[in-house]
Every structure is written in C-alpha cells, then in structure tokens.
Amino acid sequence: MICVSYSPQATVCGFPISIFFIVVNEFCERFSYYGMRAVLVLYFKYFLQWDDDLSTTIYHTFVALCYLTPILGAIVADSWLGKFKTIVYLSIVYTLGQVVLAVSAIHDISDANRDGTPDNMTLHVALSMLGLLLIALGTGGIKPCVAAFGGDQFQDHQEKQRSTFFSIFYLSINAGSLLSTVITPILRAQECGIYTQQQCYSLAFGVPAALMVVSLIVFIIGSGMYIKTPPQGNIMVKVFRCIAFAIKNRFRHRASEFPKRTHWMDWSEEKYDKLLIAQVKMVLRVLFLYIPLPMFWALFDQQGSRWTLQATIMNGDFGILKIQPDQMQTVNPILILALVPIMDSLLYPLIAKCKINFTPLKRMTVGMLFAALAFIAAALVQIQIDQTMPKFPSSSEGQVKFININNRSLEVKAGTSEFTLGAFTANEDYLTFDKAFNVSLESGVGSVTTLENGSRSTMVIVQEGPVSPPSCSEFRFFNGLGSNVTVGVNFGVIAANNMSDNVTSEYILSHNPNTIHMAWQIPQYFLMTLGEVVFSVTGLEFAYSQAPSNMKSVLQAGWLLTVAVGNIIVLIIAEAATLDDQWAEYILFASLLVVVCFIFAFMAHFYTYIDPAKIEAQFAERDPEEKEKEKRKSVEMTRKGSAEQRKEDRRSSDSSSDKEKTRQTRI
C-alpha cells in the first residue's frame, strides 16, 4: 500500500517527505565527524609526530571548540539567517574543513626527496589546524539547528509522527557514528602514496569529507520541500539580557533605602514580564546543578585520546580479525544500543518495584561513579602493560646495535673519564657474553645489556640521561692494530664514523609485540558506557522536564557547554600534571571525579523538583488588575531610580566643578 499525500505538504505515510532528506543529511554528517575523530589522535602521533601529551591536548582543544560553537550557531540561526541558511552556509564551511584536513594528510605533497617522510611538516600542521578549525565551526554551528529544523517540518496534527522522527533522527546519529568508527580505522590501516607507501590517513579523512559533500547535496536537494520558519529572535539572547539587567538594576539600587527583594532576578521586574523572570529562575536552578558536570565529560571524551593511545601498545589479534587501536571506540556505541533498552525496560522498572526512590539526580550521581570506576579499570590495565614494556629511549636517549664484531674491547668515553670493558667474542653475526656491563657516564648512565629475539642475542648499548649538544658520548670499538669505529649518541640520533674492519652499526628499537590483549579494555568501556547511559540520557531527560516550554534550547546549550568545559579540564590537567606514569594520571582523574561526585550529590540533595507547566499557568491566569498594579509599581520604581541617578549625577558634577576651581586656583 502506497500512502502519499501532496496537500498541503507532500507526505509519505503521514511523514513529510522533507524529513527523509534531513535524516540522510544527519547520518552522513555524523559519519563524517565521528569517522574523522576516530583516527585523529593517531594522525597527530604518527603522521605529525607529536608526543602523547601534545596529541591529547590538541585533540581535546578541538572537541572543546566543537561544543562551544553550538551557542554561536543557535544565535545566528534564530536571530539572523534562520535554520535553513545557517545549516547550508556552515555545512559548506564544514565540508571545506574536511577537505583541507584530508589534503594535510597527503605526505607526498612535501616529500621532495621521496623518502616517505614529509620535508615541510609545518605545512601539514598548518593545513590540519585550519581544517580542524573550520570543522569545529561547521559541526558545532549546525548541531543545534538540524534537529530543530526537522521538528519544524511537522504540523500540529502530526505530533505522533514528530515523536517518531526524533527517534529515527537519533538512530541515524548512532548508525553514522558506529559505521564510521568501524570503517575509517580500516581505511587508515591501508597503504597509499605516489612515491612511497604509508598508512593512508588521507583516505581515512577523505571518505568522511566525501560523505560531508553528500550530506550537503542531499540537504540542498530537499530545499523546495522544507517549511522554513523565519528567524524570530533567540531566546538565549533574551535570557542573557534579562539577567544582565537584573544585575545592573540591583547594583544601581544597592543603597539601604531600597527594599530587598525575594530573589535577585526580581530586580529585572522594571523591564521584563514576571513570566519571563520566573522562567529564567527555573533555568538558573538547573544551570547551577550543571557546574560540577564537566568533570564527567573530562573522563568520557578520553576514550578518543588516552584510551586509543593505550590500545596502540596492546595486542589486537582477535583470531581471524585484527582490530585496529582506533576501532576499540566502536565498543561504546555498540554497548549503548544494548544498554539503553535494558535500563529503560528492565532495570529502572525493577528498581521502582523495589520502592527505591531512584531520582534523576541520583542516577546522574551513580553515572559519575561508574565513570570513575572505568578509569580505575584503565589504570589497572595500564599497570599490566607497563610491566611488559621494554625500555624505550626518550628524546635524550639512544639505542645502538653492533653486529659482525669479533674479539674487540669496548671503550666508553664521556667527558674526561674513560672506561674499558674487557673483551667479548662474536659467533657469526651476533654477540655472546656471560654478563651485562654497567658503566657510569658524566652525562648520565650507560649500560650494556642484551635483548632476546628468538634464539638470537643482540648487544645493545643504551645511553640514558640528557646529552647537551654539540657534545656526545662516544662508544669505541678497537683491536690491536688500532682501527676503530666511533659511535656518537646525541638526542636519540646515532652517528657512526670511521667504519672499518667489517664493523657496522644501526639504530634499532627492538621489542616484542605486547602480550596484553585489547579485550582487557572492554571492562573499562563497559563501565564508561554504563555511566554514560545513566548520566547523559538521564541528564537530558531531567533538563527537559525542569525547563520552561520556550527555554529548553537554553538548557541544551548549557549541557553542550559542560562538554566543552570538560575537554578544557583535560587540557589543564594534561599540561599541569607532571606524572611520569599514565596509570597515575588515570587514578588522578578518577579521584577528581569522585570528589566532584560527592559535591554534586550534596547539591542535588537540596534541589526541589518542579513542574514548569504549572508555574507558567499561574502567571498566565493572573488578574489583569494585578498586572496593572505591578506596571504602576515598576514605573514608580523607575522614576525613583531615575531621580536617584540625577542626584548622583549632580553630586558628581558639583565635585568635578570644585576640582576644576581648585585646579584653576593652583594654576
């Protein structure tokens, strides 16, 4: 049966045809965003060659920007361009950002010597930062517009269809997120290049860029079918102005002769309607509870940074499947799809039957605790990883391996001290010896050790500690005839000179694959996702139930702002905390969230749940004569305030005149 109607708006089974363009648009946009974000921190580390801390810092700076710009997008859409034009214009900016980011990941554009390494890394960094800035502006700007624009397509008699649309809309978000998080790591793992084959970050960014182009085209195609509501003024601007006037008016009437008011927002009565003031009060009560929430997001968003970096040093062999580190992020959306119906249809009803008053704010508190437990689990996994890790050279260390060395003594020279470490022998092309040598150097500690690799032993000399250029420690092999080779270790770079007598050297980073399996990350992902379901879903539900009918977007903007602040907290802690061990940083974040959790529980204890509809109805039914009395009272207060201001101005003028007379007298 085909159910199509063309009056007054084209519909299919009661749904406006226009919403299908919006759903496809959202699916492609979310695929583009989450696909790009899934591989972003690895791009920073392995392509731009940044360390873990800088990669984490830039990653969370980008995420913070993505959650700050929605406020700007909402104001532009409601006060100036309207939702449709805002989505189109910012989607163009978004698409350009994705394309620029994809171009920045092409190593061949600056690889003049064709050695596989970009020669002008500054160019790639500049392009990637420009791309990310445009993406943050685009994705954040359209975030508050698309869902609301979809809701605008329904008429009053389509309330049921509107509710179904939002379910389909959020399903498209999760579908786009899940598929992109699976696919883009596979694309990244491919090898591509004109001159040399490297991991294909350009393809991993290029496919999301192509999906963003598709998203924009699909949205524009549906243009003629949309209901386009003209901008009617942004409620957030009105709220900010009301609050600003209340503060200004309170300061102006701070003298004791003015009577006190029940709430500080009541000082805006001279200019604003009491209904608006009551609505602002309701919003402020909820926003006050938002203050501790950013700490949860500080932990949650590290799934894409610290946890992904943790997975890079774990074993991803799942039998016939080889899981990429960035693909572990798919655990989160998979668990969300499983846990949300379980919590809603099974666990919450069971708790209710047990006569437990599990209020939304209590749920959010429990969600915070689950997130803290997730980071404790991540710390335990990190401790196990650290125990299996070899000694890696830092930026001031080096490793060197010597082969084909026969019957030579080793002389280690640093500063004014020289040490000769006896003789050793070699069997074919590898060394055998009975013990490891330890020698103290002026610039640090040097050691001679062995690393096992199957049945072969390799002699490795590790120079530790800072080595100030241009000097370097010297490792010299020599025989009775005096021929020698000198190897300098300077900031992790091995330089070999005077090669003779079949003595060769090479720079190595020798270690076996880590035996800690990525599956050990599943418990921490499970705990974090459980915390997200209990905290985030409940938080949105709570904010919606406590918000006035026309200010739900204000609380939505406030909620997004807590995500942005949470990512800023990660930046601060990552830069300020000087912890050598990653597990210690995980424990630090968990501890901070537990402290914040108790603060939030204390605040929630004193919160009184309200019914905004009833409060709004009370003001709507007020007697007209009472409104007139309040209006006259406001006028009298304004006049009194103006008279007081005039007195203040005269006093100021008299004072200025006296000062001028004094100055003239002195002259």
PDB file of C-alpha atoms in Angstrom, residues 107-108 110-119 195-196:
ATOM      1  CA  HIS A 107      52.636  13.006   2.696  1.00  0.00           C
ATOM      2  CA  ASP A 108      53.702  13.257  -0.954  1.00  0.00           C
ATOM      3  CA  SER A 110      56.034  17.928   0.633  1.00  0.00           C
ATOM      4  CA  ASP A 111      58.145  14.771   0.233  1.00  0.00           C
ATOM      5  CA  ALA A 112      60.666  16.178  -2.252  1.00  0.00           C
ATOM      6  CA  ASN A 113      63.337  13.516  -1.611  1.00  0.00           C
ATOM      7  CA  ARG A 114      60.742  10.728  -1.788  1.00  0.00           C
ATOM      8  CA  ASP A 115      61.859   9.028   1.424  1.00  0.00           C
ATOM      9  CA  GLY A 116      58.320   8.657   2.780  1.00  0.00           C
ATOM     10  CA  THR A 117      58.668  11.471   5.327  1.00  0.00           C
ATOM     11  CA  PRO A 118      57.227  14.965   4.689  1.00  0.00           C
ATOM     12  CA  ASP A 119      60.012  17.526   4.347  1.00  0.00           C
ATOM     13  CA  TYR A 195      56.339   7.614  -4.312  1.00  0.00           C
ATOM     14  CA  THR A 196      56.272   5.647  -1.051  1.00  0.00           C
TER      15      THR A 196
END
